[in-house]
mmCIF file of C-alpha atoms in Angstrom:
data_model
loop_
_atom_site.group_PDB
_atom_site.id
_atom_site.type_symbol
_atom_site.label_atom_id
_atom_site.label_comp_id
_atom_site.label_asym_id
_atom_site.label_seq_id
_atom_site.Cartn_x
_atom_site.Cartn_y
_atom_site.Cartn_z
ATOM 1 C CA MET V 8 -34.511 21.131 -11.670
ATOM 2 C CA ALA V 9 -33.372 17.432 -12.265
ATOM 3 C CA ARG V 10 -30.420 18.578 -13.992
ATOM 4 C CA ALA V 11 -29.318 20.658 -10.884
ATOM 5 C CA VAL V 12 -29.911 17.558 -8.675
ATOM 6 C CA ALA V 13 -27.368 15.485 -10.960
ATOM 7 C CA ILE V 14 -24.738 18.050 -10.746
ATOM 8 C CA THR V 15 -25.109 18.593 -7.051
ATOM 9 C CA ALA V 16 -24.896 14.786 -6.596
ATOM 10 C CA ILE V 17 -21.830 14.451 -8.607
ATOM 11 C CA THR V 18 -20.151 17.460 -7.028
ATOM 12 C CA ALA V 19 -20.793 16.005 -3.567
ATOM 13 C CA CYS V 20 -19.544 12.625 -4.599
ATOM 14 C CA ALA V 21 -16.197 14.276 -5.996
ATOM 15 C CA GLY V 22 -15.714 16.376 -2.967
ATOM 16 C CA THR V 23 -16.369 13.589 -0.422
ATOM 17 C CA ALA V 24 -13.307 12.957 1.744
ATOM 18 C CA GLN V 25 -11.609 9.566 1.695
ATOM 19 C CA ALA V 26 -10.498 7.726 4.732
ATOM 20 C CA SER V 27 -6.888 7.180 5.041
ATOM 21 C CA VAL V 28 -5.697 3.757 5.853
ATOM 22 C CA VAL V 29 -3.010 3.146 8.190
ATOM 23 C CA PRO V 30 -1.334 0.433 6.153
ATOM 24 C CA LEU V 31 0.473 -1.699 8.937
ATOM 25 C CA ARG V 32 -1.687 -1.307 11.898
ATOM 26 C CA ASP V 33 -2.134 -4.685 13.770
ATOM 27 C CA ALA V 34 0.125 -6.602 11.021
ATOM 28 C CA VAL V 35 1.701 -9.810 11.788
ATOM 29 C CA ILE V 36 4.887 -10.475 9.485
ATOM 30 C CA THR V 37 6.426 -13.664 8.192
ATOM 31 C CA ALA V 38 9.838 -13.214 6.708
ATOM 32 C CA THR V 39 12.222 -15.202 4.710
ATOM 33 C CA TYR V 40 15.859 -14.382 3.623
ATOM 34 C CA ASN V 41 17.064 -15.891 0.395
ATOM 35 C CA GLY V 42 14.096 -18.535 0.802
ATOM 36 C CA SER V 43 15.029 -19.509 4.154
ATOM 37 C CA ALA V 44 12.772 -18.944 7.254
ATOM 38 C CA GLY V 45 15.627 -19.801 9.734
ATOM 39 C CA ALA V 46 17.796 -16.918 8.298
ATOM 40 C CA VAL V 47 15.535 -14.237 9.766
ATOM 41 C CA LEU V 48 15.002 -13.548 13.699
ATOM 42 C CA GLY V 49 12.041 -11.764 14.971
ATOM 43 C CA LEU V 50 11.371 -9.432 17.964
ATOM 44 C CA ASP V 51 8.545 -11.586 19.181
ATOM 45 C CA HIS V 52 11.152 -14.377 19.773
ATOM 46 C CA GLY V 53 13.691 -11.851 21.220
ATOM 47 C CA PHE V 54 15.647 -12.524 18.075
ATOM 48 C CA ALA V 55 16.514 -16.115 19.245
ATOM 49 C CA ALA V 56 17.400 -18.628 16.628
ATOM 50 C CA GLU V 57 14.488 -20.778 17.200
ATOM 51 C CA ALA V 58 11.517 -22.204 15.112
ATOM 52 C CA GLY V 59 8.923 -19.639 14.282
ATOM 53 C CA SER V 60 11.325 -16.593 15.029
ATOM 54 C CA ASN V 61 10.720 -15.468 11.458
ATOM 55 C CA THR V 62 7.104 -14.292 12.437
ATOM 56 C CA THR V 63 6.590 -11.289 14.610
ATOM 57 C CA ALA V 64 3.868 -8.734 15.290
ATOM 58 C CA LEU V 65 4.459 -5.012 14.364
ATOM 59 C CA ASP V 66 5.793 -3.165 17.362
ATOM 60 C CA PRO V 67 3.094 -0.593 18.069
ATOM 61 C CA THR V 68 5.503 1.608 19.972
ATOM 62 C CA ASN V 69 8.010 1.626 16.983
ATOM 63 C CA SER V 70 10.923 1.466 19.484
ATOM 64 C CA GLY V 71 12.979 -0.911 17.580
ATOM 65 C CA VAL V 72 13.347 -3.267 14.570
ATOM 66 C CA GLU V 73 10.902 -6.385 14.026
ATOM 67 C CA PHE V 74 13.737 -8.333 12.312
ATOM 68 C CA PHE V 75 17.410 -8.934 12.151
ATOM 69 C CA THR V 76 18.942 -11.530 9.738
ATOM 70 C CA ALA V 77 20.783 -14.333 11.195
ATOM 71 C CA ASP V 78 24.035 -13.369 9.542
ATOM 72 C CA ALA V 79 23.877 -9.839 11.302
ATOM 73 C CA LEU V 80 23.929 -7.968 8.111
ATOM 74 C CA PHE V 81 20.571 -6.299 7.994
ATOM 75 C CA GLY V 82 17.729 -4.996 10.198
ATOM 76 C CA PHE V 83 14.249 -4.209 9.204
ATOM 77 C CA ASP V 84 11.973 -1.792 11.045
ATOM 78 C CA PHE V 85 8.077 -1.468 10.122
ATOM 79 C CA ALA V 86 6.114 1.098 11.360
ATOM 80 C CA GLU V 87 2.306 1.520 11.339
ATOM 81 C CA ASP V 88 2.197 4.274 8.704
ATOM 82 C CA GLY V 89 3.886 2.160 6.108
ATOM 83 C CA THR V 90 7.309 3.277 6.678
ATOM 84 C CA LEU V 91 9.982 0.644 6.378
ATOM 85 C CA THR V 92 13.625 1.387 7.369
ATOM 86 C CA ILE V 93 16.225 -0.986 6.261
ATOM 87 C CA TYR V 94 19.561 -0.974 8.433
ATOM 88 C CA ASN V 95 22.802 -2.315 7.291
ATOM 89 C CA ASN V 96 24.491 -3.553 10.350
ATOM 90 C CA ALA V 97 27.857 -4.775 8.788
ATOM 91 C CA PRO V 98 30.001 -4.886 5.617
ATOM 92 C CA VAL V 99 27.976 -6.551 2.885
ATOM 93 C CA ALA V 100 29.893 -8.496 0.129
ATOM 94 C CA ALA V 101 28.513 -8.864 -3.392
ATOM 95 C CA GLY V 102 25.973 -11.419 -3.296
ATOM 96 C CA SER V 103 22.168 -12.422 -3.357
ATOM 97 C CA TYR V 104 20.011 -10.692 -0.706
ATOM 98 C CA SER V 105 16.493 -11.205 -1.201
ATOM 99 C CA PHE V 106 13.645 -10.867 1.322
ATOM 100 C CA ARG V 107 9.983 -11.773 1.204
ATOM 101 C CA PHE V 108 7.738 -10.299 4.079
ATOM 102 C CA ASP V 109 4.361 -11.929 4.072
ATOM 103 C CA PHE V 110 1.462 -10.041 6.037
ATOM 104 C CA GLY V 111 -1.233 -12.746 5.209
ATOM 105 C CA GLY V 112 -4.857 -11.536 6.216
ATOM 106 C CA THR V 113 -3.562 -9.128 8.926
ATOM 107 C CA LEU V 114 -3.677 -5.946 6.787
ATOM 108 C CA ALA V 115 -6.960 -3.616 6.603
ATOM 109 C CA LEU V 116 -6.196 -3.478 2.907
ATOM 110 C CA PRO V 117 -3.759 -4.873 0.424
ATOM 111 C CA ILE V 118 -0.673 -3.131 -0.291
ATOM 112 C CA THR V 119 -0.872 -1.224 -3.626
ATOM 113 C CA SER V 120 2.242 1.055 -3.647
ATOM 114 C CA PHE V 121 5.870 1.527 -2.324
ATOM 115 C CA ALA V 122 8.213 4.472 -2.686
ATOM 116 C CA LEU V 123 11.632 5.025 -1.959
ATOM 117 C CA LEU V 124 11.834 7.707 0.754
ATOM 118 C CA ASN V 125 15.646 8.090 1.532
ATOM 119 C CA SER V 126 18.961 6.308 0.476
ATOM 120 C CA SER V 127 22.209 7.086 2.032
ATOM 121 C CA VAL V 128 23.755 4.042 0.159
ATOM 122 C CA ALA V 129 26.696 4.978 -2.367
ATOM 123 C CA ALA V 130 25.252 3.250 -5.517
ATOM 124 C CA GLY V 131 22.435 0.937 -6.679
ATOM 125 C CA LEU V 132 18.872 0.827 -5.662
ATOM 126 C CA PRO V 133 16.505 -1.804 -3.796
ATOM 127 C CA GLU V 134 14.126 -3.722 -5.858
ATOM 128 C CA PHE V 135 10.510 -3.860 -4.426
ATOM 129 C CA SER V 136 7.684 -6.026 -5.618
ATOM 130 C CA ILE V 137 4.008 -6.503 -4.635
ATOM 131 C CA LEU V 138 3.458 -10.088 -4.255
ATOM 132 C CA ASP V 139 0.255 -12.391 -3.564
ATOM 133 C CA GLY V 140 -2.383 -9.623 -4.597
ATOM 134 C CA GLY V 141 -0.703 -7.015 -2.052
ATOM 135 C CA LEU V 142 -0.634 -9.457 1.036
ATOM 136 C CA ALA V 143 3.232 -9.755 0.713
ATOM 137 C CA LEU V 144 6.068 -7.574 -0.207
ATOM 138 C CA GLY V 145 9.340 -8.773 -2.003
ATOM 139 C CA LEU V 146 12.767 -6.911 -1.571
ATOM 140 C CA ASP V 147 16.033 -7.630 -3.235
ATOM 141 C CA LEU V 148 19.001 -5.689 -1.958
ATOM 142 C CA SER V 149 21.471 -7.574 -4.361
ATOM 143 C CA ALA V 150 22.307 -4.391 -6.407
ATOM 144 C CA VAL V 151 22.780 -2.241 -3.612
ATOM 145 C CA ASP V 152 26.523 -1.007 -2.781
ATOM 146 C CA TRP V 153 26.257 0.009 0.614
ATOM 147 C CA GLY V 154 29.633 1.690 0.705
ATOM 148 C CA ASP V 155 30.108 1.038 4.295
ATOM 149 C CA ASP V 156 28.135 -0.547 7.136
ATOM 150 C CA PHE V 157 25.561 1.148 9.161
ATOM 151 C CA GLN V 158 23.779 2.868 6.244
ATOM 152 C CA THR V 159 19.961 3.026 6.026
ATOM 153 C CA ILE V 160 17.310 2.967 3.314
ATOM 154 C CA SER V 161 13.773 3.921 3.786
ATOM 155 C CA ALA V 162 10.595 3.518 1.897
ATOM 156 C CA ARG V 163 6.800 3.834 2.037
ATOM 157 C CA ILE V 164 4.355 1.110 1.752
ATOM 158 C CA GLY V 165 0.969 2.114 0.615
ATOM 159 C CA ALA V 166 -2.601 0.804 0.666
ATOM 160 C CA ALA V 167 -5.435 1.961 -1.337
ATOM 161 C CA GLU V 168 -7.719 4.498 0.158
ATOM 162 C CA VAL V 169 -11.284 3.568 0.772
ATOM 163 C CA PRO V 170 -14.430 5.920 0.066
ATOM 164 C CA GLU V 171 -16.399 7.146 3.299
ATOM 165 C CA PRO V 172 -19.627 5.453 4.062
ATOM 166 C CA GLY V 173 -22.194 6.762 1.926
ATOM 167 C CA THR V 174 -19.945 7.861 -0.973
ATOM 168 C CA ALA V 175 -21.381 5.055 -3.235
ATOM 169 C CA SER V 176 -24.991 5.750 -2.500
ATOM 170 C CA VAL V 177 -24.238 9.494 -3.366
ATOM 171 C CA LEU V 178 -22.535 8.231 -6.666
ATOM 172 C CA LEU V 179 -25.553 6.164 -7.431
ATOM 173 C CA ALA V 180 -28.001 8.974 -6.856
ATOM 174 C CA GLY V 181 -26.015 10.991 -9.094
ATOM 175 C CA LEU V 182 -26.018 8.693 -11.820
ATOM 176 C CA VAL V 183 -29.924 8.144 -11.396
ATOM 177 C CA ALA V 184 -30.430 11.763 -11.741
ATOM 178 C CA MET V 185 -28.481 12.068 -14.779
ATOM 179 C CA ALA V 186 -30.367 9.128 -16.194
ATOM 180 C CA LEU V 187 -33.598 11.059 -15.497
ATOM 181 C CA VAL V 188 -32.386 14.277 -16.883
ATOM 182 C CA ARG V 189 -31.376 12.508 -20.185
ATOM 183 C CA ARG V 190 -34.784 10.748 -20.405
ATOM 184 C CA ARG V 191 -37.049 13.901 -19.861
ATOM 185 C CA GLY V 192 -34.708 15.688 -22.414
ATOM 186 C CA ARG V 193 -35.374 12.910 -24.854
ATOM 187 C CA ALA V 194 -39.316 13.003 -24.205
ATOM 188 C CA GLY V 195 -39.411 16.806 -24.676
ATOM 189 C CA GLY V 196 -37.556 16.914 -27.873
ATOM 190 C CA SER V 197 -39.919 14.183 -29.456
ATOM 191 C CA GLY V 198 -42.893 16.123 -28.409
ATOM 192 C CA ALA V 199 -41.566 19.129 -30.096
ATOM 193 C CA GLY V 200 -41.168 17.378 -33.274
ATOM 194 C CA GLU V 201 -44.491 15.873 -33.232
ATOM 195 C CA ALA V 202 -46.110 19.285 -32.788
ATOM 196 C CA ALA V 203 -43.968 20.838 -35.657
ATOM 197 C CA SER V 204 -45.075 17.822 -37.847
ATOM 198 C CA HIS V 205 -48.912 18.390 -36.932
ATOM 199 C CA ALA V 206 -48.644 21.958 -37.717
ATOM 200 C CA MET V 207 -47.252 21.373 -41.115
ATOM 201 C CA ARG V 208 -49.856 18.989 -42.002
ATOM 202 C CA ALA V 209 -52.558 21.275 -40.791
#
């Protein structure tokens, strides 16, 4: 019976659904471009070139970009589900195009992954990096050959999923049940050996 309990508990744990995290919901993002805060203009400031314009909250309506670069080359649109769309707004000469997007403590969970979804550029790929334990994202577009202006790249930012409440307790119950099964098995085997030994002496 104990063995059945252990198996049932483990099966229930394995089958427990996980809660999907909306990676960027309620995020507040601070951006820099080639290390400069003044080179990025944010939605909350009406894209004005003023102090603090490089920080903006995620637009929950997803009706437009959160950031433009002050040189008008790029726009960045973040969506709640973690989709990042990068717009090339003008011809891009060879050079250094490095960005950092810092989410601070506004994420439900740290960023754990990213994946390129679509690239309409002629050649080259963007380089993504997870920074500060998943609280910031690095993006380098220096190797991208846009081919022409008005191109887009899209990627998906992901956060780890978390177990539903109760999953940990179910797992613990399964482990306890397994330990009991193992202990009883050892006790039963020991008793049988003692009985056989006693019969041989008799």
